[in-house]
PDB file of C-alpha atoms in Angstrom:
ATOM      1  CA  UNK F1138      -5.210  -3.016 -15.280  1.00  0.00           C
ATOM      2  CA  UNK F1139      -8.288  -3.510 -13.161  1.00  0.00           C
ATOM      3  CA  UNK F1140     -10.359  -0.823 -11.432  1.00  0.00           C
ATOM      4  CA  UNK F1141     -12.172  -1.451  -8.157  1.00  0.00           C
ATOM      5  CA  UNK F1142     -14.058   0.776  -5.734  1.00  0.00           C
ATOM      6  CA  UNK F1143     -13.117   1.071  -2.076  1.00  0.00           C
ATOM      7  CA  UNK F1144     -13.967   3.214   0.944  1.00  0.00           C
ATOM      8  CA  UNK F1145     -11.047   5.488   0.004  1.00  0.00           C
ATOM      9  CA  UNK F1146     -12.037   5.811  -3.636  1.00  0.00           C
ATOM     10  CA  UNK F1147     -11.204   3.945  -6.826  1.00  0.00           C
ATOM     11  CA  UNK F1148      -8.234   1.593  -6.751  1.00  0.00           C
ATOM     12  CA  UNK F1149      -6.289   0.572  -9.828  1.00  0.00           C
ATOM     13  CA  UNK F1150      -4.646  -2.847  -9.861  1.00  0.00           C
ATOM     14  CA  UNK F1151      -1.892  -4.085 -12.152  1.00  0.00           C
ATOM     15  CA  UNK F1152      -0.469  -7.575 -12.528  1.00  0.00           C
ATOM     16  CA  UNK F1153       2.078  -9.524 -14.514  1.00  0.00           C
ATOM     17  CA  UNK F1154      -0.456 -12.362 -14.643  1.00  0.00           C
ATOM     18  CA  UNK F1155       0.856 -14.112 -11.539  1.00  0.00           C
ATOM     19  CA  UNK F1156       1.474 -11.411  -8.935  1.00  0.00           C
ATOM     20  CA  UNK F1157       0.213  -7.964  -8.023  1.00  0.00           C
ATOM     21  CA  UNK F1158       2.611  -5.401  -9.490  1.00  0.00           C
ATOM     22  CA  UNK F1159       0.658  -2.247  -8.687  1.00  0.00           C
ATOM     23  CA  UNK F1160      -2.156  -0.861  -6.578  1.00  0.00           C
ATOM     24  CA  UNK F1161      -2.736   2.862  -6.820  1.00  0.00           C
ATOM     25  CA  UNK F1162      -5.300   5.169  -5.297  1.00  0.00           C
ATOM     26  CA  UNK F1163      -6.923   7.380  -7.885  1.00  0.00           C
ATOM     27  CA  UNK F1164      -5.037  10.648  -8.142  1.00  0.00           C
ATOM     28  CA  UNK F1165      -2.130   9.657  -5.919  1.00  0.00           C
ATOM     29  CA  UNK F1166       1.385  10.868  -6.643  1.00  0.00           C
ATOM     30  CA  UNK F1167       3.103   8.758  -9.284  1.00  0.00           C
ATOM     31  CA  UNK F1168      -0.283   7.478 -10.474  1.00  0.00           C
ATOM     32  CA  UNK F1169       0.205   5.712 -13.806  1.00  0.00           C
ATOM     33  CA  UNK F1170      -1.442   6.989 -16.953  1.00  0.00           C
ATOM     34  CA  UNK F1171      -4.606   4.912 -17.339  1.00  0.00           C
ATOM     35  CA  UNK F1172      -6.011   6.811 -20.307  1.00  0.00           C
ATOM     36  CA  UNK F1173      -6.535   4.674 -23.337  1.00  0.00           C
ATOM     37  CA  UNK F1174      -6.697   1.420 -21.410  1.00  0.00           C
ATOM     38  CA  UNK F1175      -8.875  -1.234 -22.953  1.00  0.00           C
ATOM     39  CA  UNK F1176     -11.191  -3.576 -21.119  1.00  0.00           C
ATOM     40  CA  UNK F1177     -10.009  -4.437 -17.600  1.00  0.00           C
ATOM     41  CA  UNK F1178      -8.203  -7.712 -17.272  1.00  0.00           C
ATOM     42  CA  UNK F1179     -10.000 -10.339 -15.230  1.00  0.00           C
ATOM     43  CA  UNK F1180      -7.150 -12.342 -13.732  1.00  0.00           C
ATOM     44  CA  UNK F1181      -7.331 -14.800 -10.822  1.00  0.00           C
ATOM     45  CA  UNK F1182      -4.785 -12.671  -8.905  1.00  0.00           C
ATOM     46  CA  UNK F1183      -7.249  -9.773  -8.965  1.00  0.00           C
ATOM     47  CA  UNK F1184      -9.904 -11.949  -7.327  1.00  0.00           C
ATOM     48  CA  UNK F1185      -7.421 -12.799  -4.549  1.00  0.00           C
ATOM     49  CA  UNK F1186      -6.564  -9.104  -4.160  1.00  0.00           C
ATOM     50  CA  UNK F1187     -10.225  -8.078  -4.012  1.00  0.00           C
ATOM     51  CA  UNK F1188     -10.961 -10.763  -1.415  1.00  0.00           C
ATOM     52  CA  UNK F1189      -8.060  -9.516   0.712  1.00  0.00           C
ATOM     53  CA  UNK F1190      -9.222  -5.899   0.356  1.00  0.00           C
ATOM     54  CA  UNK F1191     -12.794  -6.857   1.339  1.00  0.00           C
ATOM     55  CA  UNK F1192     -11.418  -8.419   4.532  1.00  0.00           C
ATOM     56  CA  UNK F1193      -9.138  -5.442   5.173  1.00  0.00           C
ATOM     57  CA  UNK F1194     -11.809  -2.772   4.763  1.00  0.00           C
ATOM     58  CA  UNK F1195     -14.364  -4.997   6.536  1.00  0.00           C
ATOM     59  CA  UNK F1196     -12.044  -5.342   9.572  1.00  0.00           C
ATOM     60  CA  UNK F1197     -12.083  -9.125   9.196  1.00  0.00           C
ATOM     61  CA  UNK F1198      -9.235 -11.559   9.687  1.00  0.00           C
ATOM     62  CA  UNK F1199      -6.841 -11.113   6.774  1.00  0.00           C
ATOM     63  CA  UNK F1200      -5.936 -14.002   4.517  1.00  0.00           C
ATOM     64  CA  UNK F1201      -2.270 -14.353   3.518  1.00  0.00           C
ATOM     65  CA  UNK F1202      -0.999 -11.668   1.176  1.00  0.00           C
ATOM     66  CA  UNK F1203      -1.318 -12.534  -2.497  1.00  0.00           C
ATOM     67  CA  UNK F1204       1.956 -12.710  -4.436  1.00  0.00           C
ATOM     68  CA  UNK F1205       3.499  -9.239  -4.757  1.00  0.00           C
ATOM     69  CA  UNK F1206       6.044  -8.192  -7.387  1.00  0.00           C
ATOM     70  CA  UNK F1207       6.773  -4.470  -7.125  1.00  0.00           C
ATOM     71  CA  UNK F1208       9.293  -3.121  -9.594  1.00  0.00           C
ATOM     72  CA  UNK F1209      11.999  -0.828  -8.292  1.00  0.00           C
ATOM     73  CA  UNK F1210      15.676  -0.389  -7.546  1.00  0.00           C
ATOM     74  CA  UNK F1211      17.504  -2.596  -5.085  1.00  0.00           C
ATOM     75  CA  UNK F1212      17.302   0.167  -2.475  1.00  0.00           C
ATOM     76  CA  UNK F1213      13.559   0.655  -2.950  1.00  0.00           C
ATOM     77  CA  UNK F1214      13.033  -3.104  -2.722  1.00  0.00           C
ATOM     78  CA  UNK F1215      14.920  -3.120   0.593  1.00  0.00           C
ATOM     79  CA  UNK F1216      12.733  -0.318   1.963  1.00  0.00           C
ATOM     80  CA  UNK F1217       9.531  -2.023   0.778  1.00  0.00           C
ATOM     81  CA  UNK F1218      10.619  -5.246   2.495  1.00  0.00           C
ATOM     82  CA  UNK F1219      10.958  -3.266   5.722  1.00  0.00           C
ATOM     83  CA  UNK F1220       7.441  -1.893   5.233  1.00  0.00           C
ATOM     84  CA  UNK F1221       6.097  -5.432   4.977  1.00  0.00           C
ATOM     85  CA  UNK F1222       7.502  -6.099   8.463  1.00  0.00           C
ATOM     86  CA  UNK F1223       5.392  -3.370  10.117  1.00  0.00           C
ATOM     87  CA  UNK F1224       2.617  -5.201  11.970  1.00  0.00           C
ATOM     88  CA  UNK F1225      -1.002  -4.431  11.196  1.00  0.00           C
ATOM     89  CA  UNK F1226      -2.330  -1.683  13.448  1.00  0.00           C
ATOM     90  CA  UNK F1227       1.101  -0.321  14.363  1.00  0.00           C
ATOM     91  CA  UNK F1228       3.392   2.354  12.966  1.00  0.00           C
ATOM     92  CA  UNK F1229       7.066   3.135  12.644  1.00  0.00           C
ATOM     93  CA  UNK F1230       9.043   6.171  11.510  1.00  0.00           C
ATOM     94  CA  UNK F1231      11.183   6.995   8.519  1.00  0.00           C
ATOM     95  CA  UNK F1232      14.073   7.396  10.957  1.00  0.00           C
ATOM     96  CA  UNK F1233      13.655   3.885  12.391  1.00  0.00           C
ATOM     97  CA  UNK F1234      13.626   2.330   8.924  1.00  0.00           C
ATOM     98  CA  UNK F1235      16.652   4.433   7.951  1.00  0.00           C
ATOM     99  CA  UNK F1236      18.566   3.228  11.008  1.00  0.00           C
ATOM    100  CA  UNK F1237      17.746  -0.393  10.156  1.00  0.00           C
ATOM    101  CA  UNK F1238      19.040   0.070   6.611  1.00  0.00           C
ATOM    102  CA  UNK F1239      21.958   2.370   7.450  1.00  0.00           C
ATOM    103  CA  UNK F1240      20.709   5.269   5.348  1.00  0.00           C
ATOM    104  CA  UNK F1241      18.968   8.621   5.744  1.00  0.00           C
ATOM    105  CA  UNK F1242      15.287   9.190   6.560  1.00  0.00           C
ATOM    106  CA  UNK F1243      15.045  11.341   3.414  1.00  0.00           C
ATOM    107  CA  UNK F1244      16.188   8.429   1.231  1.00  0.00           C
ATOM    108  CA  UNK F1245      13.695   6.153   2.945  1.00  0.00           C
ATOM    109  CA  UNK F1246      10.963   8.744   2.376  1.00  0.00           C
ATOM    110  CA  UNK F1247      11.708   8.795  -1.337  1.00  0.00           C
ATOM    111  CA  UNK F1248      11.426   5.013  -1.578  1.00  0.00           C
ATOM    112  CA  UNK F1249       8.291   4.919   0.559  1.00  0.00           C
ATOM    113  CA  UNK F1250       6.696   7.590  -1.636  1.00  0.00           C
ATOM    114  CA  UNK F1251       7.325   5.504  -4.755  1.00  0.00           C
ATOM    115  CA  UNK F1252       5.756   2.339  -3.341  1.00  0.00           C
ATOM    116  CA  UNK F1253       3.788   0.903  -6.287  1.00  0.00           C
ATOM    117  CA  UNK F1254       1.558  -1.398  -4.202  1.00  0.00           C
ATOM    118  CA  UNK F1255      -0.325   0.770  -1.727  1.00  0.00           C
ATOM    119  CA  UNK F1256      -2.094  -0.804   1.246  1.00  0.00           C
ATOM    120  CA  UNK F1257      -0.498  -4.244   0.706  1.00  0.00           C
ATOM    121  CA  UNK F1258       2.970  -2.785   1.173  1.00  0.00           C
ATOM    122  CA  UNK F1259       1.845  -0.601   4.085  1.00  0.00           C
ATOM    123  CA  UNK F1260       3.571   2.721   3.505  1.00  0.00           C
ATOM    124  CA  UNK F1261       0.686   4.393   5.350  1.00  0.00           C
ATOM    125  CA  UNK F1262       2.136   2.949   8.590  1.00  0.00           C
ATOM    126  CA  UNK F1263       5.233   5.176   8.360  1.00  0.00           C
ATOM    127  CA  UNK F1264       5.164   8.417  10.327  1.00  0.00           C
ATOM    128  CA  UNK F1265       7.520  11.317  10.830  1.00  0.00           C
ATOM    129  CA  UNK F1266       9.744  11.650  13.874  1.00  0.00           C
ATOM    130  CA  UNK F1267       7.620  11.970  16.991  1.00  0.00           C
ATOM    131  CA  UNK F1268       4.655  10.327  15.268  1.00  0.00           C
ATOM    132  CA  UNK F1269       3.863  13.259  12.989  1.00  0.00           C
ATOM    133  CA  UNK F1270       1.507  12.609  10.099  1.00  0.00           C
ATOM    134  CA  UNK F1271       3.731  13.320   7.108  1.00  0.00           C
ATOM    135  CA  UNK F1272       3.728  12.391   3.469  1.00  0.00           C
ATOM    136  CA  UNK F1273       1.519   9.866   1.763  1.00  0.00           C
ATOM    137  CA  UNK F1274       1.294   9.587  -2.003  1.00  0.00           C
ATOM    138  CA  UNK F1275      -2.456   9.016  -1.689  1.00  0.00           C
ATOM    139  CA  UNK F1276      -2.996  12.067   0.522  1.00  0.00           C
ATOM    140  CA  UNK F1277      -2.962  12.554   4.279  1.00  0.00           C
ATOM    141  CA  UNK F1278      -6.746  12.142   4.591  1.00  0.00           C
ATOM    142  CA  UNK F1279      -6.494   8.629   3.163  1.00  0.00           C
ATOM    143  CA  UNK F1280      -3.490   7.858   5.357  1.00  0.00           C
ATOM    144  CA  UNK F1281      -5.479   8.908   8.442  1.00  0.00           C
ATOM    145  CA  UNK F1282      -8.400   6.762   7.307  1.00  0.00           C
ATOM    146  CA  UNK F1283      -6.225   3.647   6.856  1.00  0.00           C
ATOM    147  CA  UNK F1284      -4.463   4.109  10.192  1.00  0.00           C
ATOM    148  CA  UNK F1285      -7.758   4.639  12.028  1.00  0.00           C
ATOM    149  CA  UNK F1286      -9.284   1.615  10.281  1.00  0.00           C
ATOM    150  CA  UNK F1287      -6.396  -0.546  11.475  1.00  0.00           C
ATOM    151  CA  UNK F1288      -6.396   0.909  14.991  1.00  0.00           C
ATOM    152  CA  UNK F1289     -10.138   0.355  15.402  1.00  0.00           C
ATOM    153  CA  UNK F1290      -9.958  -3.190  14.016  1.00  0.00           C
ATOM    154  CA  UNK F1291      -6.893  -3.920  16.164  1.00  0.00           C
ATOM    155  CA  UNK F1292      -8.709  -2.933  19.363  1.00  0.00           C
ATOM    156  CA  UNK F1293     -11.971  -4.794  18.650  1.00  0.00           C
TER     157      UNK F1293
END
């Protein structure tokens, strides 16, 4: 596990040594227990992740995503793949994703809420029907911040 600071607070990164397996905002829902962790790992993947995050928060051109390896059920994986298709600076709804996958918005919401790689798998780009600001494991204030960051960078 590796801890990094960001404009939305501390971020915790996890890796299998080759790919990013987790990125959590401090205090978010489903935040892993980090008590008792030893020294942070200094892996090359974390340097790639930090470089990407610097570009993201700095509103610079984004390099390609580093390798991602989220762990989850087949259904959750399918939802997370749909999240990766949402273009930077745009949003979609739980209902639209549900229609694509032939399931319910509630099921999609559950999978979105358990996304283990925040920001990179952009669950913050998913809104309620009619564009309502609903649910975000990291808190609605952070969701608003990320969406505004992307909108402002997208229009520059």
